[in-house]
């Protein structure tokens, strides 16, 4: 089987959609080596270089011209003899040739519809137009959670029969056991506290970091934060300064994936009270790291967290505070929940996800 992918995110996105694209190609090429995987884009990059070195993965440069991704990429895939084209980030090419080819699109979330205040009017209109076009053109749509499936049905008016839920996994670094030397080096490099709670993700309104900071005010619990800063960071920083919490909250930058895996493992608790997610990969990363997780009781987060994570109302910092303090003071409860959650998270392992994808590919041919 020859499968073509829109590889723009594979090569050019550092997190989110980039990680999804790279992990998907990595696990398919590993567990189903007999197929050929074509990565279509106008250029390649250093990202995913190790995957591109595999014998069954090949970069294909798209034809030159303006809007080549929309107007030429589909035809290029057909010229290469691909039987399936998979759009990995909610989009499919608009133009196709006469050769037969099946089309699949992955839709991660419709947050721009649920929370329009986070997006400009223009961005919302463009996103909706692209997603609707892809949903109509696709033979099958992959939703990365039951929550996203419900949103696709509601907002894009797609019949349920056209949608398959296939969860995504996480980077292999979170499943590896790092050596004592590596762990010690990370501790020293970032001057990590002996014990701490952790939050990972873009520092933006929706991710709700401020309510974690409010939740640890008047405690001595250290908080480590890893994530890209947006203008919302100023709001969090102002609260920290006003309440003299500068020594209690540590913001880390320039963290590699392998270092992040260690930071997760060393944390006592992972706290992720997001108001809405398409899936919530950081929760999966924490569970694979055997770190007990506190997350929101909304959107898809209970799907990702399982029954042994601890759930909070994200809008209620008193609730967040109470759950943090309860787990912080209770070593045996942390360990019990972490072990149970580690059993639960195996369903998001590479092999079962690759198997689901391959089943879908075969089904539509």
XYZ file of C-alpha atoms in Angstrom:
365
model
C 0.000 0.000 0.000
C 1.200 3.500 -0.831
C -0.078 6.240 1.510
C 0.536 9.956 0.974
C 0.435 12.539 3.757
C 0.206 16.315 3.886
C 3.528 16.761 5.714
C 3.519 20.523 6.317
C 3.049 20.054 10.087
C 5.429 17.072 10.165
C 8.287 19.299 9.023
C 7.382 22.706 10.428
C 5.405 22.441 13.692
C 7.356 21.941 16.899
C 4.488 20.771 19.130
C 0.789 19.759 18.846
C 0.076 19.017 15.194
C 3.766 18.425 14.481
C 4.055 15.781 17.208
C 0.856 14.094 16.014
C 2.157 13.954 12.421
C 5.610 12.654 13.338
C 4.277 10.054 15.786
C 1.722 8.781 13.278
C 4.328 8.253 10.528
C 6.794 6.798 13.056
C 4.399 4.144 14.385
C 2.937 3.202 10.983
C 6.371 2.789 9.383
C 7.524 0.743 12.393
C 4.572 -1.658 12.730
C 3.609 -1.845 9.040
C 6.983 -1.673 7.245
C 5.628 -3.312 4.080
C 3.854 -0.077 3.033
C 5.346 3.050 1.476
C 4.737 6.364 3.265
C 5.067 9.534 1.165
C 5.558 12.892 2.908
C 4.395 15.698 0.605
C 5.451 19.282 1.197
C 7.237 22.127 -0.600
C 10.339 21.493 1.554
C 11.661 19.235 4.302
C 13.451 20.168 7.548
C 15.564 18.670 10.321
C 12.399 17.733 12.238
C 11.568 14.055 11.936
C 14.894 13.404 10.185
C 15.281 10.014 11.925
C 11.860 8.929 10.584
C 12.704 10.110 7.070
C 15.814 7.892 7.119
C 13.634 4.760 7.253
C 13.550 2.745 4.025
C 9.756 2.968 3.677
C 9.389 6.743 4.261
C 10.058 9.193 1.442
C 9.866 12.979 1.055
C 8.100 14.163 -2.104
C 8.496 17.812 -3.065
C 5.196 19.289 -4.209
C 4.944 20.978 -7.620
C 5.914 24.636 -7.716
C 3.338 27.400 -7.837
C 1.204 29.535 -5.560
C -1.163 27.684 -3.219
C 0.546 24.414 -4.181
C -0.644 22.746 -0.958
C -4.272 23.387 -1.921
C -4.034 23.083 -5.714
C -1.143 20.716 -6.538
C -0.441 18.420 -3.574
C -3.436 16.131 -4.241
C -2.488 15.658 -7.907
C 1.161 15.068 -6.914
C 0.040 12.250 -4.596
C -1.969 10.709 -7.423
C 1.016 10.946 -9.830
C 3.086 9.066 -7.237
C 0.508 6.262 -7.341
C -0.768 6.730 -3.776
C -3.955 4.824 -2.987
C -4.749 6.924 0.094
C -4.168 10.574 0.944
C -4.254 11.489 4.650
C -4.555 15.149 5.710
C -3.145 15.288 9.228
C -4.415 18.696 10.380
C -8.018 19.284 9.363
C -7.310 20.089 5.693
C -7.345 18.322 2.333
C -6.204 19.594 -1.073
C -8.920 21.277 -3.135
C -7.877 19.975 -6.576
C -7.512 16.327 -7.663
C -6.771 14.517 -10.907
C -8.691 11.599 -12.431
C -6.685 8.770 -10.838
C -8.599 6.998 -8.036
C -7.471 7.919 -4.498
C -9.201 7.609 -1.132
C -9.097 10.586 1.228
C -8.891 10.717 5.025
C -8.640 13.815 7.211
C -7.812 14.034 10.912
C -9.700 16.730 12.801
C -8.176 17.510 16.191
C -10.642 19.976 17.657
C -13.137 22.713 16.840
C -12.092 25.039 19.647
C -12.427 28.025 17.303
C -16.194 27.301 17.220
C -16.620 26.611 20.918
C -14.429 29.499 22.087
C -14.616 32.127 19.340
C -13.235 34.790 21.707
C -9.755 33.243 21.381
C -9.690 33.737 17.569
C -10.010 36.641 15.166
C -13.141 36.830 12.985
C -11.004 36.180 9.883
C -9.266 33.099 11.390
C -12.608 31.617 12.464
C -14.087 32.004 8.972
C -11.010 30.515 7.249
C -10.799 27.553 9.690
C -14.498 26.759 9.327
C -14.369 26.956 5.522
C -11.304 24.662 5.337
C -12.700 22.124 7.805
C -16.104 21.985 6.085
C -14.463 21.503 2.668
C -12.263 18.696 4.035
C -15.192 17.011 5.804
C -17.212 16.913 2.557
C -14.258 15.761 0.410
C -13.039 13.019 2.795
C -14.115 9.381 2.544
C -13.515 9.104 6.288
C -12.783 11.567 9.096
C -10.589 10.661 12.069
C -11.566 12.402 15.310
C -8.931 12.222 18.038
C -11.524 11.923 20.835
C -15.224 11.253 21.398
C -15.480 14.953 22.317
C -14.118 15.995 18.912
C -16.457 13.514 17.201
C -19.467 15.132 18.909
C -18.239 18.579 17.872
C -17.757 17.503 14.230
C -21.349 16.221 14.142
C -22.665 19.419 15.780
C -20.661 22.115 14.006
C -19.789 20.568 10.646
C -23.088 18.658 10.260
C -21.294 15.430 9.331
C -23.100 12.057 9.655
C -21.764 9.955 12.531
C -21.106 7.016 10.182
C -18.368 9.015 8.419
C -16.310 9.547 11.596
C -13.906 7.154 13.335
C -12.395 7.923 16.734
C -8.707 6.995 16.808
C -6.819 8.339 19.788
C -3.334 9.728 19.494
C -0.356 8.631 21.544
C 2.625 10.608 22.720
C 6.349 10.943 22.079
C 8.435 7.866 22.834
C 10.600 9.819 25.322
C 7.798 9.585 27.920
C 7.858 5.792 27.784
C 11.625 5.426 28.201
C 13.558 5.011 31.427
C 16.239 7.668 31.661
C 19.501 6.945 33.463
C 20.374 8.425 36.878
C 23.048 10.562 35.206
C 20.530 12.084 32.787
C 18.023 12.710 35.593
C 20.663 14.402 37.721
C 21.834 16.537 34.786
C 18.256 17.784 34.141
C 17.756 18.540 37.857
C 20.891 20.644 37.900
C 20.380 22.355 34.532
C 16.946 23.702 35.503
C 17.575 24.011 39.269
C 14.483 21.929 39.985
C 13.049 21.929 43.523
C 13.258 18.691 45.535
C 9.465 18.340 45.248
C 7.127 20.235 42.910
C 3.874 20.210 40.976
C 4.051 20.603 37.194
C 2.051 22.307 34.444
C 2.903 21.889 30.741
C 1.318 23.683 27.787
C 1.073 27.036 26.037
C 0.592 29.758 28.648
C -2.753 31.044 27.403
C -6.197 31.837 28.813
C -7.772 28.505 27.894
C -5.083 26.471 29.683
C -5.914 28.277 32.932
C -2.501 28.555 34.627
C -3.692 31.465 36.775
C -6.084 29.229 38.708
C -3.220 26.851 39.562
C -1.167 29.792 40.862
C -4.182 30.996 42.878
C -4.584 27.445 44.178
C -1.063 27.308 45.662
C -1.125 30.830 47.099
C -0.478 30.733 50.853
C 1.154 27.292 50.566
C 4.817 26.426 50.132
C 4.171 24.075 47.215
C 6.551 24.871 44.308
C 5.115 25.014 40.786
C 7.193 24.342 37.652
C 5.724 25.597 34.358
C 6.884 24.542 30.879
C 5.244 26.285 27.935
C 5.335 29.023 25.331
C 4.350 32.436 26.669
C 1.516 34.478 25.153
C 0.146 37.841 26.306
C -1.848 35.956 28.989
C 1.499 35.331 30.718
C 1.551 39.013 31.769
C -1.661 38.463 33.727
C -0.152 35.455 35.542
C 3.126 37.265 36.152
C 1.295 40.282 37.640
C -0.523 38.013 40.119
C 2.742 36.291 41.071
C 4.485 39.622 41.662
C 1.580 41.110 43.604
C 1.501 38.093 45.949
C 5.312 37.767 46.227
C 5.338 34.255 44.744
C 8.377 34.717 42.458
C 10.384 32.060 44.319
C 7.478 29.613 44.321
C 6.753 29.541 40.570
C 9.495 28.525 38.145
C 9.080 29.094 34.373
C 11.312 26.921 32.182
C 12.277 27.578 28.563
C 14.410 25.768 26.005
C 13.351 22.324 27.254
C 13.981 19.377 24.896
C 11.547 16.452 24.674
C 13.966 14.167 26.564
C 14.421 16.768 29.310
C 10.667 17.263 29.528
C 10.208 13.517 30.052
C 12.519 13.699 33.083
C 10.727 16.803 34.442
C 7.411 14.912 34.276
C 8.875 11.889 36.061
C 10.331 13.986 38.875
C 7.079 15.882 39.537
C 4.884 14.839 42.471
C 1.698 15.929 40.684
C 0.812 17.076 37.169
C -1.895 19.777 37.165
C -3.807 20.564 33.957
C -7.084 22.442 34.599
C -7.723 23.452 30.974
C -11.161 24.818 30.075
C -11.238 22.851 26.815
C -9.046 20.446 24.814
C -9.419 18.353 21.684
C -7.611 15.565 23.489
C -5.062 16.648 26.106
C -1.745 15.026 25.198
C 0.044 16.403 28.306
C -2.275 14.236 30.441
C -1.147 11.127 28.517
C 2.499 12.192 28.870
C 2.056 12.495 32.654
C 0.338 9.110 32.987
C 3.073 7.367 30.975
C 5.555 9.088 33.337
C 3.756 7.535 36.355
C 2.898 10.991 37.670
C -0.537 11.386 39.246
C -2.690 13.912 37.408
C -5.222 16.547 38.395
C -7.232 17.713 35.380
C -10.594 19.225 34.424
C -13.904 17.407 34.565
C -14.841 18.870 31.148
C -14.434 18.219 27.390
C -12.287 15.190 26.506
C -10.054 15.311 29.582
C -11.779 12.448 31.456
C -11.238 10.339 28.275
C -7.500 11.020 28.488
C -7.194 10.862 32.290
C -9.148 7.697 33.087
C -10.880 6.945 36.374
C -7.829 7.252 38.631
C -6.863 10.810 37.762
C -8.325 13.501 40.018
C -10.893 15.872 38.507
C -11.635 19.518 39.255
C -13.930 22.298 38.131
C -11.431 24.423 36.141
C -13.223 27.650 37.035
C -12.953 26.995 40.778
C -9.450 27.617 42.140
C -10.587 26.573 45.647
C -11.409 23.105 44.269
C -8.026 23.011 42.456
C -6.270 24.040 45.687
C -8.024 21.381 47.779
C -7.133 18.572 45.352
C -3.498 19.707 45.097
C -3.124 19.826 48.896
C -4.830 16.440 49.322
C -2.417 14.683 46.933
C 0.648 16.684 48.020
C 0.191 15.437 51.610
C -0.705 11.860 50.702
C 2.196 9.842 49.302
C 0.395 6.471 49.228
C -2.624 7.944 47.391
C -0.330 9.530 44.794
C 1.412 6.203 44.207
C -1.824 4.205 44.053
C -3.408 6.520 41.501
C -0.200 6.776 39.443
C 0.105 2.960 39.194
C -3.555 2.491 38.238
C -3.342 5.318 35.687
C -0.217 3.758 34.178
C -2.245 0.581 33.510
C -5.044 2.656 31.959
C -2.743 4.675 29.649
C -1.415 1.567 27.865
C -4.424 1.846 25.530
C -2.663 4.914 24.072
C 0.447 2.908 23.233
C 1.925 2.920 19.737
C 0.922 -0.554 18.559
C -2.859 -0.378 19.255
C -3.037 3.085 17.634
C -1.088 1.938 14.539
C -3.393 -1.076 14.296
C -6.540 1.122 14.381
C -5.137 3.373 11.652
C -4.198 0.456 9.415
C -7.624 -1.124 9.910
C -9.243 2.107 8.714
C -6.918 2.406 5.689
C -7.741 -1.142 4.617
C -11.464 -0.638 5.206
C -11.782 2.288 2.787
C -9.846 0.705 -0.093
